[in-house]
CSV table of C-alpha atoms and ligand atoms in Angstrom, one decimal:
chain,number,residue,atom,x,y,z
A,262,UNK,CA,0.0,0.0,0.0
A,263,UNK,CA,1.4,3.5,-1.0
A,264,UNK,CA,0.9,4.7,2.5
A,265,UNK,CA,3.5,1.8,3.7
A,266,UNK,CA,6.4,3.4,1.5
A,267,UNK,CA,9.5,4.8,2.7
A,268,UNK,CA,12.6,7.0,2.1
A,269,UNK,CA,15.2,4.7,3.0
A,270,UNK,CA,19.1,5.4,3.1
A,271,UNK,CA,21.3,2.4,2.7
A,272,UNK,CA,25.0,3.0,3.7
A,273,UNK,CA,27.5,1.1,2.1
A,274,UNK,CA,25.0,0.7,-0.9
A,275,UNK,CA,26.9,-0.5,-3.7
A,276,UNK,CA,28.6,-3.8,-1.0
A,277,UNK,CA,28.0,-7.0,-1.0
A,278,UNK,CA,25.6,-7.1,1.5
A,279,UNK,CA,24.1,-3.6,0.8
A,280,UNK,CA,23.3,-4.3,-3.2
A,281,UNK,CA,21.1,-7.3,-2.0
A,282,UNK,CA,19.2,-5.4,0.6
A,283,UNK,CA,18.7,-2.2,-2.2
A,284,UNK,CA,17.4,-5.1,-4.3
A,285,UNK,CA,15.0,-6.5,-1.7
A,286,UNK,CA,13.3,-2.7,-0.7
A,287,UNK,CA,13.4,-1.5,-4.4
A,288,UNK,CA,11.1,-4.2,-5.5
A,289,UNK,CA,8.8,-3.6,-2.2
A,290,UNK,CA,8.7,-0.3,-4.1
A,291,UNK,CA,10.3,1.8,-1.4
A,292,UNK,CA,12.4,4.9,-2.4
A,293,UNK,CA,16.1,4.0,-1.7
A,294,UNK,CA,18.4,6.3,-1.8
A,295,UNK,CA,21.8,4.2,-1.7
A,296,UNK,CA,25.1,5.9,-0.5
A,297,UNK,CA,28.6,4.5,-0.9
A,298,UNK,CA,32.1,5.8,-1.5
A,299,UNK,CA,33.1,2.7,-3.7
A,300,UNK,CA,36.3,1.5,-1.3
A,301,UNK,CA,35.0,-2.2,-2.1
A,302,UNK,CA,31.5,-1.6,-3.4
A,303,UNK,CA,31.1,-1.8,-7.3
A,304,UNK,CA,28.7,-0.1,-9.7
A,305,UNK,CA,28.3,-3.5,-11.0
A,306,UNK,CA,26.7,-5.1,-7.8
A,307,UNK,CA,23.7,-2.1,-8.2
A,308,UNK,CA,23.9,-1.2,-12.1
A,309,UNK,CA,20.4,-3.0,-12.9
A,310,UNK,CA,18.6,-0.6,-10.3
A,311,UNK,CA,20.3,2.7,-11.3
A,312,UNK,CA,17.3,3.3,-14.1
A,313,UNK,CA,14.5,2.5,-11.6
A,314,UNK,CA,12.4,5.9,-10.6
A,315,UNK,CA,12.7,4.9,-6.9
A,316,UNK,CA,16.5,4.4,-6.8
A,317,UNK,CA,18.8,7.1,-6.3
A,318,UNK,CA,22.7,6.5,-6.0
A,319,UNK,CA,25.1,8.8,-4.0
A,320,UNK,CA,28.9,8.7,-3.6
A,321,UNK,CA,29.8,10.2,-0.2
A,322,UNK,CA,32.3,9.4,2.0
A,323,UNK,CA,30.3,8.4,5.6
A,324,UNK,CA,33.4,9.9,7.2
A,325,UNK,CA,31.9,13.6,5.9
A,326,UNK,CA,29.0,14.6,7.4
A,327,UNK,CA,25.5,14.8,4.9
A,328,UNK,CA,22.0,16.2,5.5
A,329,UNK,CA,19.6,13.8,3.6
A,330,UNK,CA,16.0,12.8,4.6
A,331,UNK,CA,14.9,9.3,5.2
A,332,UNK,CA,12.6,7.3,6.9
A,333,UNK,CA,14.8,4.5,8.3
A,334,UNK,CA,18.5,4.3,7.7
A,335,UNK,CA,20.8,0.4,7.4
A,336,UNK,CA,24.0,1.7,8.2
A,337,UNK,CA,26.2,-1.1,6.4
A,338,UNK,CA,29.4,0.9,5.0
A,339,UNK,CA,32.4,-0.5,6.8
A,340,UNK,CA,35.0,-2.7,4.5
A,341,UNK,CA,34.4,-6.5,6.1
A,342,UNK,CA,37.0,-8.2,5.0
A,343,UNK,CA,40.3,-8.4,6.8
A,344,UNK,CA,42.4,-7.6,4.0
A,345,UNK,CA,40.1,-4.7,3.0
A,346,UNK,CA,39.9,-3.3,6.5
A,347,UNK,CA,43.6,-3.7,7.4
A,348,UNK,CA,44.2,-2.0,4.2
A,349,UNK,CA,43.4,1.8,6.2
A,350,UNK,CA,43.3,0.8,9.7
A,351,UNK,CA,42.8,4.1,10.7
A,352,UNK,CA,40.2,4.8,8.1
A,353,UNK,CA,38.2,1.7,8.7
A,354,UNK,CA,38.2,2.9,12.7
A,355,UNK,CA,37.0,6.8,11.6
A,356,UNK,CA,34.1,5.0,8.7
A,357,UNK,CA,32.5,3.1,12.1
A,358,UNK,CA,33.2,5.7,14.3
A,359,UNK,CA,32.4,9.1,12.7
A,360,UNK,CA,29.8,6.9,10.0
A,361,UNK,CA,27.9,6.1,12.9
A,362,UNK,CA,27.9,9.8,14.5
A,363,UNK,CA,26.9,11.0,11.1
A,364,UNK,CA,23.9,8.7,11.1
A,365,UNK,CA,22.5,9.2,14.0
A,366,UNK,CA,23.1,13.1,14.4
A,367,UNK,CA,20.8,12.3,11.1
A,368,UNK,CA,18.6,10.1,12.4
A,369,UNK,CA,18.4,12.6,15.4
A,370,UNK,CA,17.1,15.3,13.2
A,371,UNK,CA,15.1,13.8,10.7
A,372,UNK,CA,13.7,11.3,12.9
A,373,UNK,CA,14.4,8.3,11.4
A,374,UNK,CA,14.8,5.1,12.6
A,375,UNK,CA,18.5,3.5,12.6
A,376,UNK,CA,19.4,-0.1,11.8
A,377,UNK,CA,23.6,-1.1,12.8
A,378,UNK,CA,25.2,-3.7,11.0
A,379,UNK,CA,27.2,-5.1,13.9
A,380,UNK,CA,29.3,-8.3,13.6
A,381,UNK,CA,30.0,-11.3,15.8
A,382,UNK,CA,34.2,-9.5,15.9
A,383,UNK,CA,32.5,-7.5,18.4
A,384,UNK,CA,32.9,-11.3,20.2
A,385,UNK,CA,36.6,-11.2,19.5
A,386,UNK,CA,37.8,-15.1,20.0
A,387,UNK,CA,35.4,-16.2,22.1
A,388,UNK,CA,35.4,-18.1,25.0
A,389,UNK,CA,31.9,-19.0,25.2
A,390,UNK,CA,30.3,-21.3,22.5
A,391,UNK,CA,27.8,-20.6,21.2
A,392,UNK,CA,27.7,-17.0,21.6
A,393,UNK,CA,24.7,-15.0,23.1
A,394,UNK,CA,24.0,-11.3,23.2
A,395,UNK,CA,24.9,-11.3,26.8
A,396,UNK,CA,28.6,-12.2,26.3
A,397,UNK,CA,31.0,-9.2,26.6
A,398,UNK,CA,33.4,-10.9,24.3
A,399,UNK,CA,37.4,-11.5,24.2
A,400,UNK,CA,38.9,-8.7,21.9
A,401,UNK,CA,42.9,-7.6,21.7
A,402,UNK,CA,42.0,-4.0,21.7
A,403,UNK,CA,46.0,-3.6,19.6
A,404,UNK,CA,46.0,-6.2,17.7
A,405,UNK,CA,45.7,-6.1,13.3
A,406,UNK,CA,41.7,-6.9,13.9
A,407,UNK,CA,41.1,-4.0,16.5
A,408,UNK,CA,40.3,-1.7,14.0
A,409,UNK,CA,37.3,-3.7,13.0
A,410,UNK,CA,36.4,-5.2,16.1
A,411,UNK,CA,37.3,-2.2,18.2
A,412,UNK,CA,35.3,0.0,15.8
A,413,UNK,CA,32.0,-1.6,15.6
A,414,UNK,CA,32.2,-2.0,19.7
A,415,UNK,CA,32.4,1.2,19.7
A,416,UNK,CA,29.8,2.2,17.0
A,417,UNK,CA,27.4,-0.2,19.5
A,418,UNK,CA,28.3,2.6,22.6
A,419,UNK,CA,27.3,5.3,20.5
A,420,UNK,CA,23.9,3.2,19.1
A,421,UNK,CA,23.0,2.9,22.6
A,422,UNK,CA,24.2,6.4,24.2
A,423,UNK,CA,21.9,7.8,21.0
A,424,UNK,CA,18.6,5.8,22.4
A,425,UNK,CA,19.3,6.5,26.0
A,426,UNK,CA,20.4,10.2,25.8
A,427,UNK,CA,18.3,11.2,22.9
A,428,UNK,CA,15.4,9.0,22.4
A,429,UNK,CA,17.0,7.7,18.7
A,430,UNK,CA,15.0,4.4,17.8
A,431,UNK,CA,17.6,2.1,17.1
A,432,UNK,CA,18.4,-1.6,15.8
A,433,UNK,CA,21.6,-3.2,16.4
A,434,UNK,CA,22.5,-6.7,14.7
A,435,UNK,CA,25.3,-9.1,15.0
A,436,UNK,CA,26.0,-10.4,11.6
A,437,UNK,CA,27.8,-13.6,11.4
A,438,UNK,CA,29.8,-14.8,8.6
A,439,UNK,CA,27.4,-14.2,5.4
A,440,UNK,CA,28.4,-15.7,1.9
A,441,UNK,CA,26.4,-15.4,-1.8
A,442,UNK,CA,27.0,-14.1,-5.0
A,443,UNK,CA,28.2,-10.4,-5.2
A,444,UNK,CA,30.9,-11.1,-2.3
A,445,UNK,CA,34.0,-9.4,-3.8
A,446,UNK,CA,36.0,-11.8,-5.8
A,447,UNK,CA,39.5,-10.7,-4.4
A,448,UNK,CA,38.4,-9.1,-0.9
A,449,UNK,CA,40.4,-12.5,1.3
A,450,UNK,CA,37.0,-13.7,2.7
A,451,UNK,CA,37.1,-17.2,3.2
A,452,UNK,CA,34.1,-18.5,0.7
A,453,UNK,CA,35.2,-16.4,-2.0
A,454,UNK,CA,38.7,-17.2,-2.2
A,455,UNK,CA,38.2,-21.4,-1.8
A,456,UNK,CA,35.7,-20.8,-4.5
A,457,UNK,CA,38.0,-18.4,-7.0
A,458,UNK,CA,41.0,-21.3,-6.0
A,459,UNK,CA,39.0,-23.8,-7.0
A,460,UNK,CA,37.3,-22.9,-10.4
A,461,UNK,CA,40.5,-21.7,-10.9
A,462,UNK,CA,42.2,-25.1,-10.5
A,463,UNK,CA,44.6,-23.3,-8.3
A,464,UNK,CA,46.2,-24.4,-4.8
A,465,UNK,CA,43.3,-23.7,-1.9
A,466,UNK,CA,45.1,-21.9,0.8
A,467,UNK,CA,44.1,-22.8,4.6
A,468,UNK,CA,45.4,-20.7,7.0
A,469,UNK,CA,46.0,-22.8,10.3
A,470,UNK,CA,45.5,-26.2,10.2
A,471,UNK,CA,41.6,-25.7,9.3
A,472,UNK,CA,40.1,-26.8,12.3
A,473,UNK,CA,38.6,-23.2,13.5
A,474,UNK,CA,35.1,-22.8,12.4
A,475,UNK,CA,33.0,-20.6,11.5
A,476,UNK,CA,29.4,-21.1,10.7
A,477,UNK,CA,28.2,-19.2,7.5
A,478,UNK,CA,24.8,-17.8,6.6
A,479,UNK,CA,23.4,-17.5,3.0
A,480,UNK,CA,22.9,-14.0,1.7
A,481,UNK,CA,19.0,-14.2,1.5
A,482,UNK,CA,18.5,-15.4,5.1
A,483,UNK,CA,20.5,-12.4,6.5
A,484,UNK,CA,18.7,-10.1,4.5
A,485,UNK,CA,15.4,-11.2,5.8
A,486,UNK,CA,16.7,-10.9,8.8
A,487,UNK,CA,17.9,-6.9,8.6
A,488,UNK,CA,14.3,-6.3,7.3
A,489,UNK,CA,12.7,-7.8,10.2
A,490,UNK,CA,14.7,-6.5,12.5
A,491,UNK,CA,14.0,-2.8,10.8
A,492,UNK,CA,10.5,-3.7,10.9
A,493,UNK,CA,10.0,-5.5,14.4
A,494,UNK,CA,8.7,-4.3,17.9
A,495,UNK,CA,9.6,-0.7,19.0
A,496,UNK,CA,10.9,-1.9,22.6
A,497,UNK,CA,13.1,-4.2,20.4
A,498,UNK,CA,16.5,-2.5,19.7
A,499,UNK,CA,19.3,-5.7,20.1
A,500,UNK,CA,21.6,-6.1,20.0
A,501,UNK,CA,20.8,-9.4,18.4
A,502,UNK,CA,23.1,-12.3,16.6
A,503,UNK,CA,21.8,-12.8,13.0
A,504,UNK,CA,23.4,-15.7,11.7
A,505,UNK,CA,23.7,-19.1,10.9
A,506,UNK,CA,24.3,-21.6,13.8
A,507,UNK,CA,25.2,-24.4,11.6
A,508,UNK,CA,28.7,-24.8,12.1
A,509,UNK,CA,31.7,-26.2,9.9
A,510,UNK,CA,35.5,-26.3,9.9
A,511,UNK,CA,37.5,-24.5,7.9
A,512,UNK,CA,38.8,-27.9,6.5
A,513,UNK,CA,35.2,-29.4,5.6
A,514,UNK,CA,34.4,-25.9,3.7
A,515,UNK,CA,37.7,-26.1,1.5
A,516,UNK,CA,36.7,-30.2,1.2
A,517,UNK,CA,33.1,-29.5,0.5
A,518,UNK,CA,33.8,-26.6,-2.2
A,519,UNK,CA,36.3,-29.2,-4.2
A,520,UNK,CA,33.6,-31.4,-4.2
A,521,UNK,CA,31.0,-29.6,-5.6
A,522,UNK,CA,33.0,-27.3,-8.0
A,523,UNK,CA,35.0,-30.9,-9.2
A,524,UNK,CA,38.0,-29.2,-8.6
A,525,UNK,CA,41.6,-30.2,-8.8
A,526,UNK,CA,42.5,-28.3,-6.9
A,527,UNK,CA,45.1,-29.2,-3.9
A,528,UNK,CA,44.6,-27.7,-0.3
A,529,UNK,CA,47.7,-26.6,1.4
A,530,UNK,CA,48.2,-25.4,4.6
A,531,UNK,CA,49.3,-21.8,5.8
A,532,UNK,CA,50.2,-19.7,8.2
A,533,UNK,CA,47.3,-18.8,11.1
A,534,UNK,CA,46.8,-14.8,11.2
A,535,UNK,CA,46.9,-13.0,14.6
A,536,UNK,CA,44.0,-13.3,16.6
A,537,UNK,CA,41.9,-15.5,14.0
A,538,UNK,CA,39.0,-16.6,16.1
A,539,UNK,CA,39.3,-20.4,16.8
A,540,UNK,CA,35.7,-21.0,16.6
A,541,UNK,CA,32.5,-19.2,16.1
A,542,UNK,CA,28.9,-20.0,16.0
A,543,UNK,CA,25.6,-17.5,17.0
A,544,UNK,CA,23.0,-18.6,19.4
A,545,UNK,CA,20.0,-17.5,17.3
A,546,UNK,CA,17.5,-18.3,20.2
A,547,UNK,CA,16.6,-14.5,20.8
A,548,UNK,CA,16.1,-13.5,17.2
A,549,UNK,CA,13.9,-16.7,16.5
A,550,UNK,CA,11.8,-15.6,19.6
A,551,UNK,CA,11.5,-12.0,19.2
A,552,UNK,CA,11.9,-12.0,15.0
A,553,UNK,CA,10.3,-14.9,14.3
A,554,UNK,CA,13.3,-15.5,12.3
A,555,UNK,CA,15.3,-18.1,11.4
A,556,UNK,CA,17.8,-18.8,8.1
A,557,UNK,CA,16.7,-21.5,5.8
A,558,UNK,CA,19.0,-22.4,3.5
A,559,UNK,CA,21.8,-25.6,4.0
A,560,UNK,CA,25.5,-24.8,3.0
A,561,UNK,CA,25.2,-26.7,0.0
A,562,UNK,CA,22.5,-25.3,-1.8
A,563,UNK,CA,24.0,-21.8,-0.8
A,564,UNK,CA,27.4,-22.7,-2.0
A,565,UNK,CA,25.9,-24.3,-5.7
A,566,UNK,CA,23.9,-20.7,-6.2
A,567,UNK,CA,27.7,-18.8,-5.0
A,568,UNK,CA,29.6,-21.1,-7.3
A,569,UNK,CA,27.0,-20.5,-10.2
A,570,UNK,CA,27.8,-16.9,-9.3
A,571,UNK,CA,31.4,-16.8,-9.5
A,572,UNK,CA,31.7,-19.0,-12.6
A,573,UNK,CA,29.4,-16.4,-14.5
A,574,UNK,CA,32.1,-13.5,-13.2
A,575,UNK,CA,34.8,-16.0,-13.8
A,576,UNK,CA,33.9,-17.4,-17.1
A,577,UNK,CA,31.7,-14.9,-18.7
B,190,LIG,P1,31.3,-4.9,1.6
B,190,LIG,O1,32.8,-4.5,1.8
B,190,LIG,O2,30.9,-5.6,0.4
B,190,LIG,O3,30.4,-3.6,1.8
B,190,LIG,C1,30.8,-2.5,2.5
B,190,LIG,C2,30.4,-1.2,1.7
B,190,LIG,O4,30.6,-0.1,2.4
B,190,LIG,C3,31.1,-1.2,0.4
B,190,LIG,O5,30.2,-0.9,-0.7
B,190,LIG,C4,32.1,0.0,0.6
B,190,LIG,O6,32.5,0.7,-0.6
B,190,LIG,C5,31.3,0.9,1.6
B,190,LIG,N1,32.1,1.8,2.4
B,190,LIG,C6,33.2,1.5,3.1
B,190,LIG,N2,33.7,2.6,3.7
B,190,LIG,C7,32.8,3.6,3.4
B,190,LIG,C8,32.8,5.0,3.7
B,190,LIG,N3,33.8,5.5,4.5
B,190,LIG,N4,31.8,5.7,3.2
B,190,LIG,C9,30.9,5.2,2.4
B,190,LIG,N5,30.9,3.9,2.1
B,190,LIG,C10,31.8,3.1,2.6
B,190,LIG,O7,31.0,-5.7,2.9
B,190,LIG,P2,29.6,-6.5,3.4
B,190,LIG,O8,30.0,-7.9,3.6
B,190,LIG,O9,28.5,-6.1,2.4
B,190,LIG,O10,29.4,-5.8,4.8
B,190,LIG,C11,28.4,-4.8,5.0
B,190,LIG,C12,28.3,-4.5,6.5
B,190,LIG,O11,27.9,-5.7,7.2
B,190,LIG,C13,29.6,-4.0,7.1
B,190,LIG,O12,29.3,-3.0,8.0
B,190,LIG,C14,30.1,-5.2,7.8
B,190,LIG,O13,30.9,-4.9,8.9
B,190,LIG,C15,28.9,-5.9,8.2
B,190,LIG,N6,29.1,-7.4,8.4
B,190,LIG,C16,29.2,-8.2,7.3
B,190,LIG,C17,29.4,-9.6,7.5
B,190,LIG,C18,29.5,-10.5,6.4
B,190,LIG,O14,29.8,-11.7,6.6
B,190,LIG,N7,29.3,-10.2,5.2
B,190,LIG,C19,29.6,-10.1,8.8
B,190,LIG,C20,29.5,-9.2,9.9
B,190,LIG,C21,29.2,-7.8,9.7
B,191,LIG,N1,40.7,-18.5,5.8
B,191,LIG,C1,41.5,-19.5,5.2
B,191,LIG,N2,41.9,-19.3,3.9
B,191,LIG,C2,41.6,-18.2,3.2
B,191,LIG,C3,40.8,-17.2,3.8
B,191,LIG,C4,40.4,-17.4,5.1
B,191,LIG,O1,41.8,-20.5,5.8
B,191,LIG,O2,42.0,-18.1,2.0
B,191,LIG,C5,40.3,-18.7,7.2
B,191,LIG,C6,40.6,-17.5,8.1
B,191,LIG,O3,41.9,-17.7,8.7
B,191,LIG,C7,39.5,-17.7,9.2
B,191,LIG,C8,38.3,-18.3,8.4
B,191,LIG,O4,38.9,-18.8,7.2
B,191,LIG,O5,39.9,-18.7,10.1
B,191,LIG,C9,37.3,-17.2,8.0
B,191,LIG,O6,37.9,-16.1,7.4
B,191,LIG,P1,37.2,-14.8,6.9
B,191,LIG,O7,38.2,-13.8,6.6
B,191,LIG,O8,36.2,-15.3,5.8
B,191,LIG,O9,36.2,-14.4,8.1
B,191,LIG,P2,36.5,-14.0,9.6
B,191,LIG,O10,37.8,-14.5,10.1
B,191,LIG,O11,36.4,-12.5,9.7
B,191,LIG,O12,35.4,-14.7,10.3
């Protein structure tokens, strides 16, 4: 119903995450009004939307303040990838930080509701499994993953100090490792590269010895999860894990991958990186009770539709 449509900003726009959701709320036929500075975000991932009447795409740097009006706001832009976000340390830190000032000094004025895309770093290498929203976490706050992890804690304080001090209606989420097509093909992440390696017939690199886990999402899933989260109970602001509790080792990825790409690939074994998180895995119990929500879709059928993906890019 016309009545039901919004202005709704998307940071980080153009990203892997971000193009997904702009497709999901343009086809609801909301205005969307999709900001990005194009660090790893590519015209390509939002080119089939930059003709629609309710799209609108803006390059700003979140760093620089920007007066807009919008209903509801996802702030997603933040590189996510460890090579990406060690890349500028110091810029990734300022894009959470003074992003996250800049969107809800905006949201402040104009009213809006404010959705954060937290991660599970905020958890550092836990030492609780699963995790819950009530665990503080076990982060190296000067370590080559601070400025990630110590930059999203941080953009959580402000999330928080903005509903408390100045009645901002806020959403905070803990994403969990999400994989699909549009993931950036060179950006280190750990789905993307054992599929590039392997279509490529090239040696599949495990760092460690592959026995850390991680427990991966598909890209629909989270996305239905952001919008229910944007759209859930007022008295509802998180944080909550969003995620996919079912969990595999790094090994059985690279194993499952060769399989299903029929790969000949050979899997060697290298060197661990700092504070690489020994296992992880969200306890999805809150978002299933107050969302409703739960991910759908197995590994497998997630990782054929991502292989399909990057074969297309691969081997057009
Ligand atoms: P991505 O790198 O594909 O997307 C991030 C987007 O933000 C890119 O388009 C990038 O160009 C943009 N951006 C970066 N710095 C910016 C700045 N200063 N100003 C404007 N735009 C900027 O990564 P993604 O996987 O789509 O992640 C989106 C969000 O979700 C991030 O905040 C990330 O921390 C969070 N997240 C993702 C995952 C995951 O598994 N994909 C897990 C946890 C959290
Ligand atoms: N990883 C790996 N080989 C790669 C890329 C990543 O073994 O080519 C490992 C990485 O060390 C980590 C896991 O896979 O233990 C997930 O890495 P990713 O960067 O995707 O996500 P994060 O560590 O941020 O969860």
């Amino acid at each position: 119903m016309i009545h039901d449509l919004k202005r709704i900003l998307i940071t980080g726009g153009a990203g892997f995450l971000g193009s997904h959701l702009c497709d999901r709320l343009v086809t609801e036929g909301h205005d969307i009004l999709c900001l990005d500075n194009f660090f790893t975000g590519i015209k390509r991932n939002i080119i089939h939307l930059i003709d629609k009447p309710n799209f609108e795409l803006i390059r700003h740097d979140l760093v620089q303040p920007i007066f807009l009006e919008a209903d509801e706001i996802y702030n997603l832009a933040c590189p996510a990838s460890p090579i990406h976000y060690q890349y500028n340390p110091v810029k990734t830190v300022k894009t959470s930080i003074m992003g996250s000032i800049n969107m809800l000094g905006l949201a402040k004025r104009v009213k809006a509701k404010i959705l954060q895309a937290s991660t599970s770093e905020i958890y550092g290498d836990p030492t609780v499994h699963p995790q819950k929203e009530d665990y503080w976490g076990n982060v190296n706050t000067i370590g080559l993953r601070s400025c990630y992890d110590e930059g999203k804690r941080c953009a959580e304080t402000l999330f928080f100090d903005y509903y408390r001090q100045n009645r901002v209606n806020i959403r905070v989420v803990r994403i969990f490792n999400t994989y699909g097509p549009r993931m950036h093909p060179n950006d280190g992440r750990v789905v993307s590269n054992f599929i590039v390696q392997a279509l490529k017939n090239i040696d599949i690199t495990i760092f460690g010895d592959g026995m850390q886990t991680r427990s991966f999402c598909y890209v629909d899933d989270l996305i239905d999860g952001l919008i229910c989260m944007m759209n859930g109970p007022d008295d509802f602001t998180g944080p909550v894990n969003l995620g996919n509790p079912d969990e595999h080792s790094i090994l059985e990825l690279a194993e499952t991958i060769v399989r299903l790409t029929e790969s000949k690939s050979r899997i060697i074994f290298e060197s661990l990186p700092q504070d690489d998180p020994r296992q992880r895995q969200p306890d999805i119990s809150l978002a299933m009770e107050r969302l409703n929500w739960n991910p759908k879709l197995n590994l497998e059928e997630g990782l054929k539709r991502t292989i399909k993906y990057f074969r297309a890019l691969l081997f057009p």
